[in-house]
């Protein structure tokens, strides 16, 4: 490694060490000009480039140069100050992203479970404000059916693996999913079991399924905000959850055109959680 390939920066008293090539990611930026000694705001002092700016905010800018992704803490709020720093360093692609603050802020997500217990059957309807979350949840839920012979739901809790038939979940829209478990009888006894990944159990008891579903949502960052009875006659229970969903993210790529280097968004921007 050549020492000339490494640069040390002192930004407002905070020191950073990085490759020169990292600072040259955007050739038209002030940082790239600094390396050539062509910027009076960024002076070489005792072998270090001194920049009289905010060092904490510069750490996010340097990370952006290293990864081409914008990574901010979940409770970050200084979007305007960080945009001002991006303007100072003349990194237009980052400044453009930060100008769209509404896309970067976490969004409040609501999810609701409706639960109805009728004799030996339990019915579930899950509705969510984010169709992606509902789709991911539906991908974890599998319902199996089994025909019972010479037994009833009271004495049948362990499914026979050989006779289980997977059933399709009902999806009235992209925002909700419907399923049920338990036993019912028409011409014959039918048992329905529910499995929710990563748990491997196949549950027939509706209360147990509800508990597993609630536990999964809490582990995924949701918090229970209310419980209520929707219909007093049918005794439909409603459990409401909310969480702040991190926005999708954009990666930045360099594209060559006849007019020079341009910046394009290649995928949704990911603003990562940092604790």
Short mmCIF file of C-alpha atoms in Angstrom, two decimals:
data_model
loop_
_atom_site.label_atom_id
_atom_site.label_comp_id
_atom_site.label_asym_id
_atom_site.label_seq_id
_atom_site.Cartn_x
_atom_site.Cartn_y
_atom_site.Cartn_z
CA UNK A 1 0.00 0.00 0.00
CA UNK A 2 1.37 3.40 -1.00
CA UNK A 3 0.97 6.14 1.63
CA UNK A 4 -0.03 8.47 -1.16
CA UNK A 5 -3.12 6.31 -1.75
CA UNK A 6 -4.43 7.15 1.75
CA UNK A 7 -5.77 10.52 2.86
CA UNK A 8 -6.32 11.79 6.41
CA UNK A 9 -8.99 14.41 6.94
CA UNK A 10 -9.67 16.57 9.99
CA UNK A 11 -13.27 17.73 9.73
CA UNK A 12 -14.18 20.05 12.56
CA UNK A 13 -11.80 18.22 14.89
CA UNK A 14 -12.94 14.72 13.90
CA UNK A 15 -10.34 12.68 12.02
CA UNK A 16 -11.09 10.35 9.12
CA UNK A 17 -8.80 8.05 7.15
CA UNK A 18 -9.83 6.81 3.74
CA UNK A 19 -8.57 5.95 0.26
CA UNK A 20 -7.97 8.84 -2.10
CA UNK A 21 -10.08 6.94 -4.63
CA UNK A 22 -13.06 7.14 -2.24
CA UNK A 23 -12.82 10.93 -2.15
CA UNK A 24 -12.60 10.95 -5.96
CA UNK A 25 -15.88 9.06 -6.47
CA UNK A 26 -17.42 12.26 -7.85
CA UNK A 27 -14.73 14.06 -9.90
CA UNK A 28 -16.60 17.39 -9.88
CA UNK A 29 -16.92 17.47 -6.09
CA UNK A 30 -14.99 19.75 -3.75
CA UNK A 31 -13.34 16.72 -2.13
CA UNK A 32 -11.88 15.62 -5.47
CA UNK A 33 -10.56 19.14 -6.11
CA UNK A 34 -9.13 19.21 -2.58
CA UNK A 35 -6.77 16.35 -3.40
CA UNK A 36 -5.29 18.43 -6.18
CA UNK A 37 -4.76 21.40 -3.87
CA UNK A 38 -7.31 23.43 -5.78
CA UNK A 39 -9.69 24.34 -2.96
CA UNK A 40 -8.94 27.02 -0.36
CA UNK A 41 -11.67 25.74 2.01
CA UNK A 42 -9.85 22.41 2.42
CA UNK A 43 -6.23 23.04 3.32
CA UNK A 44 -3.38 20.61 3.93
CA UNK A 45 -2.11 21.15 7.52
CA UNK A 46 0.59 18.88 8.97
CA UNK A 47 -0.16 16.16 6.45
CA UNK A 48 -3.93 16.29 7.06
CA UNK A 49 -6.65 18.00 5.08
CA UNK A 50 -8.40 20.38 7.46
CA UNK A 51 -12.05 21.21 6.71
CA UNK A 52 -13.88 23.57 9.04
CA UNK A 53 -17.25 21.78 8.85
CA UNK A 54 -19.37 19.43 10.97
CA UNK A 55 -17.46 16.18 11.53
CA UNK A 56 -20.45 14.11 12.63
CA UNK A 57 -22.41 14.92 9.49
CA UNK A 58 -19.34 14.27 7.36
CA UNK A 59 -19.31 10.65 8.60
CA UNK A 60 -22.59 10.09 6.71
CA UNK A 61 -21.17 11.73 3.60
CA UNK A 62 -18.03 9.57 3.71
CA UNK A 63 -20.16 6.45 4.15
CA UNK A 64 -22.17 7.50 1.10
CA UNK A 65 -18.96 7.82 -0.92
CA UNK A 66 -17.84 4.36 0.20
CA UNK A 67 -21.10 2.48 -0.38
CA UNK A 68 -23.14 4.58 -2.84
CA UNK A 69 -26.00 4.18 -0.35
CA UNK A 70 -27.41 6.65 2.16
CA UNK A 71 -27.33 5.12 5.64
CA UNK A 72 -28.90 7.12 8.45
CA UNK A 73 -30.01 6.31 12.01
CA UNK A 74 -33.72 5.54 12.41
CA UNK A 75 -34.14 8.66 14.58
CA UNK A 76 -32.18 10.98 12.25
CA UNK A 77 -33.79 14.39 11.74
CA UNK A 78 -31.07 16.79 10.47
CA UNK A 79 -31.94 16.34 6.80
CA UNK A 80 -31.62 20.05 5.97
CA UNK A 81 -28.22 20.36 7.69
CA UNK A 82 -26.93 17.23 5.94
CA UNK A 83 -28.22 18.56 2.61
CA UNK A 84 -26.36 21.79 3.29
CA UNK A 85 -23.17 19.80 3.85
CA UNK A 86 -23.74 17.83 0.64
CA UNK A 87 -24.13 21.17 -1.19
CA UNK A 88 -20.90 22.44 0.38
CA UNK A 89 -18.98 19.38 -0.82
CA UNK A 90 -20.76 19.71 -4.17
CA UNK A 91 -22.06 16.13 -4.21
CA UNK A 92 -25.19 16.86 -6.22
CA UNK A 93 -26.60 13.31 -6.21
CA UNK A 94 -26.62 13.19 -2.40
CA UNK A 95 -28.04 16.70 -2.13
CA UNK A 96 -30.80 15.69 -4.53
CA UNK A 97 -31.71 12.66 -2.41
CA UNK A 98 -31.79 14.71 0.77
CA UNK A 99 -34.05 17.29 -0.86
CA UNK A 100 -36.73 14.58 -1.02
CA UNK A 101 -36.97 14.33 2.74
CA UNK A 102 -40.43 12.74 2.68
CA UNK A 103 -39.01 9.68 0.87
CA UNK A 104 -36.28 9.20 3.47
CA UNK A 105 -38.29 9.48 6.66
CA UNK A 106 -39.70 6.32 8.27
CA UNK A 107 -43.41 5.90 7.59
CA UNK A 108 -46.02 4.83 10.12
CA UNK A 109 -47.39 1.40 9.26
CA UNK A 110 -50.67 0.02 10.63
CA UNK A 111 -51.61 -3.66 10.83
CA UNK A 112 -54.83 -5.15 12.21
CA UNK A 113 -55.80 -8.70 13.16
CA UNK A 114 -59.50 -9.62 13.35
CA UNK A 115 -60.14 -12.84 15.22
CA UNK A 116 -63.42 -14.76 15.49
CA UNK A 117 -63.78 -17.93 17.56
CA UNK A 118 -66.85 -20.05 16.76
CA UNK A 119 -67.14 -23.36 18.58
CA UNK A 120 -64.32 -25.50 17.15
CA UNK A 121 -63.23 -23.05 14.43
CA UNK A 122 -61.21 -19.85 14.45
CA UNK A 123 -61.26 -17.27 11.65
CA UNK A 124 -58.53 -14.70 10.97
CA UNK A 125 -58.42 -11.62 8.78
CA UNK A 126 -55.18 -9.59 8.70
CA UNK A 127 -55.24 -6.14 7.13
CA UNK A 128 -52.20 -3.91 6.69
CA UNK A 129 -51.55 -0.43 5.33
CA UNK A 130 -48.40 -1.73 3.60
CA UNK A 131 -49.05 -4.38 0.97
CA UNK A 132 -45.40 -5.50 1.10
CA UNK A 133 -45.69 -6.42 4.78
CA UNK A 134 -48.97 -8.26 4.22
CA UNK A 135 -47.42 -10.16 1.32
CA UNK A 136 -44.39 -11.13 3.43
CA UNK A 137 -46.69 -12.28 6.24
CA UNK A 138 -48.84 -14.31 3.86
CA UNK A 139 -45.67 -16.00 2.63
CA UNK A 140 -44.98 -17.23 6.16
CA UNK A 141 -48.47 -18.65 6.77
CA UNK A 142 -49.46 -22.09 5.53
CA UNK A 143 -52.82 -23.77 6.16
CA UNK A 144 -53.12 -27.56 5.97
CA UNK A 145 -56.30 -29.63 5.88
CA UNK A 146 -56.82 -33.21 7.02
CA UNK A 147 -59.84 -35.50 6.80
CA UNK A 148 -60.57 -37.12 10.15
CA UNK A 149 -62.01 -40.57 10.47
CA UNK A 150 -63.47 -41.89 13.72
CA UNK A 151 -62.38 -38.94 15.83
CA UNK A 152 -63.41 -35.41 16.80
CA UNK A 153 -61.56 -32.14 17.24
CA UNK A 154 -61.51 -32.65 21.01
CA UNK A 155 -59.36 -35.74 20.76
CA UNK A 156 -57.37 -34.86 17.64
CA UNK A 157 -54.50 -32.40 18.03
CA UNK A 158 -51.58 -34.10 16.28
CA UNK A 159 -51.78 -34.02 12.47
CA UNK A 160 -50.80 -36.97 10.35
CA UNK A 161 -48.03 -35.77 8.02
CA UNK A 162 -49.08 -38.19 5.27
CA UNK A 163 -52.65 -36.93 4.94
CA UNK A 164 -52.06 -33.17 5.16
CA UNK A 165 -53.09 -31.08 2.15
CA UNK A 166 -51.80 -27.47 1.86
CA UNK A 167 -54.52 -24.91 1.14
CA UNK A 168 -54.30 -21.55 -0.61
CA UNK A 169 -54.80 -18.45 1.52
CA UNK A 170 -57.62 -16.13 0.59
CA UNK A 171 -56.34 -12.74 -0.61
CA UNK A 172 -59.25 -10.33 -1.22
CA UNK A 173 -56.69 -7.60 -1.98
CA UNK A 174 -52.97 -6.89 -1.69
CA UNK A 175 -53.65 -5.43 1.75
CA UNK A 176 -55.32 -8.34 3.52
CA UNK A 177 -55.23 -12.09 3.98
CA UNK A 178 -57.88 -14.49 5.34
CA UNK A 179 -57.43 -17.97 6.80
CA UNK A 180 -58.92 -20.29 9.42
CA UNK A 181 -58.06 -23.23 11.65
CA UNK A 182 -59.93 -25.79 13.75
CA UNK A 183 -62.42 -28.49 12.79
CA UNK A 184 -65.79 -28.52 11.09
CA UNK A 185 -68.17 -31.23 9.97
CA UNK A 186 -70.31 -31.46 6.87
CA UNK A 187 -70.18 -34.95 5.36
CA UNK A 188 -67.04 -35.70 7.36
CA UNK A 189 -64.71 -34.16 9.91
CA UNK A 190 -62.16 -31.73 8.45
CA UNK A 191 -59.27 -30.39 10.49
CA UNK A 192 -57.31 -27.28 9.49
CA UNK A 193 -53.88 -26.53 10.91
CA UNK A 194 -51.87 -23.32 10.65
CA UNK A 195 -48.10 -23.06 10.48
CA UNK A 196 -46.33 -19.69 10.69
CA UNK A 197 -42.63 -19.57 9.78
CA UNK A 198 -40.11 -19.75 11.32
CA UNK A 199 -42.11 -21.80 13.85
CA UNK A 200 -42.41 -25.39 12.64
CA UNK A 201 -45.52 -26.37 14.58
CA UNK A 202 -48.89 -27.01 12.95
CA UNK A 203 -51.52 -25.56 15.27
CA UNK A 204 -55.23 -26.35 15.29
CA UNK A 205 -56.23 -24.22 18.28
CA UNK A 206 -57.20 -20.69 17.26
CA UNK A 207 -55.99 -19.06 20.49
CA UNK A 208 -52.57 -20.63 20.02
CA UNK A 209 -52.39 -19.40 16.43
CA UNK A 210 -53.36 -15.90 17.57
CA UNK A 211 -50.64 -15.92 20.20
CA UNK A 212 -48.03 -17.07 17.69
CA UNK A 213 -49.11 -14.38 15.20
CA UNK A 214 -48.97 -11.61 17.81
CA UNK A 215 -45.56 -12.79 18.99
CA UNK A 216 -44.25 -12.71 15.41
CA UNK A 217 -45.45 -9.14 14.88
CA UNK A 218 -43.86 -7.94 18.11
CA UNK A 219 -40.54 -9.49 17.05
CA UNK A 220 -40.84 -7.69 13.71
CA UNK A 221 -40.95 -4.30 15.44
CA UNK A 222 -44.70 -3.77 15.72
CA UNK A 223 -46.25 -2.64 18.98
CA UNK A 224 -49.78 -3.39 20.12
CA UNK A 225 -51.70 -0.11 20.39
CA UNK A 226 -55.28 -1.26 21.02
CA UNK A 227 -57.64 -4.21 21.41
CA UNK A 228 -61.38 -3.95 20.97
CA UNK A 229 -64.49 -5.94 20.12
CA UNK A 230 -65.74 -5.05 16.64
CA UNK A 231 -69.04 -6.96 16.80
CA UNK A 232 -70.60 -7.67 20.18
CA UNK A 233 -72.95 -10.26 18.69
CA UNK A 234 -70.29 -12.26 16.84
CA UNK A 235 -67.55 -11.38 19.35
CA UNK A 236 -65.01 -10.42 16.71
CA UNK A 237 -61.84 -9.31 18.46
CA UNK A 238 -59.63 -6.70 16.82
CA UNK A 239 -55.94 -6.22 17.61
CA UNK A 240 -54.25 -3.12 16.17
CA UNK A 241 -50.49 -2.74 15.75
CA UNK A 242 -48.19 -0.04 14.44
CA UNK A 243 -44.51 0.42 13.63
CA UNK A 244 -42.29 2.86 11.78
CA UNK A 245 -41.28 1.23 8.54
CA UNK A 246 -37.92 2.19 7.11
CA UNK A 247 -38.29 3.54 3.56
CA UNK A 248 -36.95 1.71 0.55
CA UNK A 249 -33.60 3.00 -0.63
CA UNK A 250 -31.70 4.20 -3.71
CA UNK A 251 -28.27 3.17 -4.82
CA UNK A 252 -26.28 5.55 -6.98
CA UNK A 253 -24.43 4.51 -10.11
CA UNK A 254 -22.21 6.48 -12.42
CA UNK A 255 -23.36 6.62 -16.03
CA UNK A 256 -21.30 8.07 -18.84
CA UNK A 257 -23.05 10.30 -21.36
CA UNK A 258 -21.79 12.62 -24.06
CA UNK A 259 -22.10 15.49 -21.59
CA UNK A 260 -20.07 13.72 -18.89
CA UNK A 261 -20.82 11.76 -15.78
CA UNK A 262 -24.43 11.63 -14.57
CA UNK A 263 -26.10 10.02 -11.61
CA UNK A 264 -28.97 7.58 -11.94
CA UNK A 265 -31.12 5.76 -9.42
CA UNK A 266 -30.81 2.06 -9.97
CA UNK A 267 -32.95 0.62 -7.17
CA UNK A 268 -35.04 1.88 -4.24
CA UNK A 269 -32.89 3.88 -1.73
CA UNK A 270 -32.27 2.08 1.47
CA UNK A 271 -32.00 4.14 4.61
CA UNK A 272 -30.57 1.62 7.05
CA UNK A 273 -31.34 1.45 10.76
CA UNK A 274 -28.42 2.23 12.96
CA UNK A 275 -28.66 1.83 16.74
#
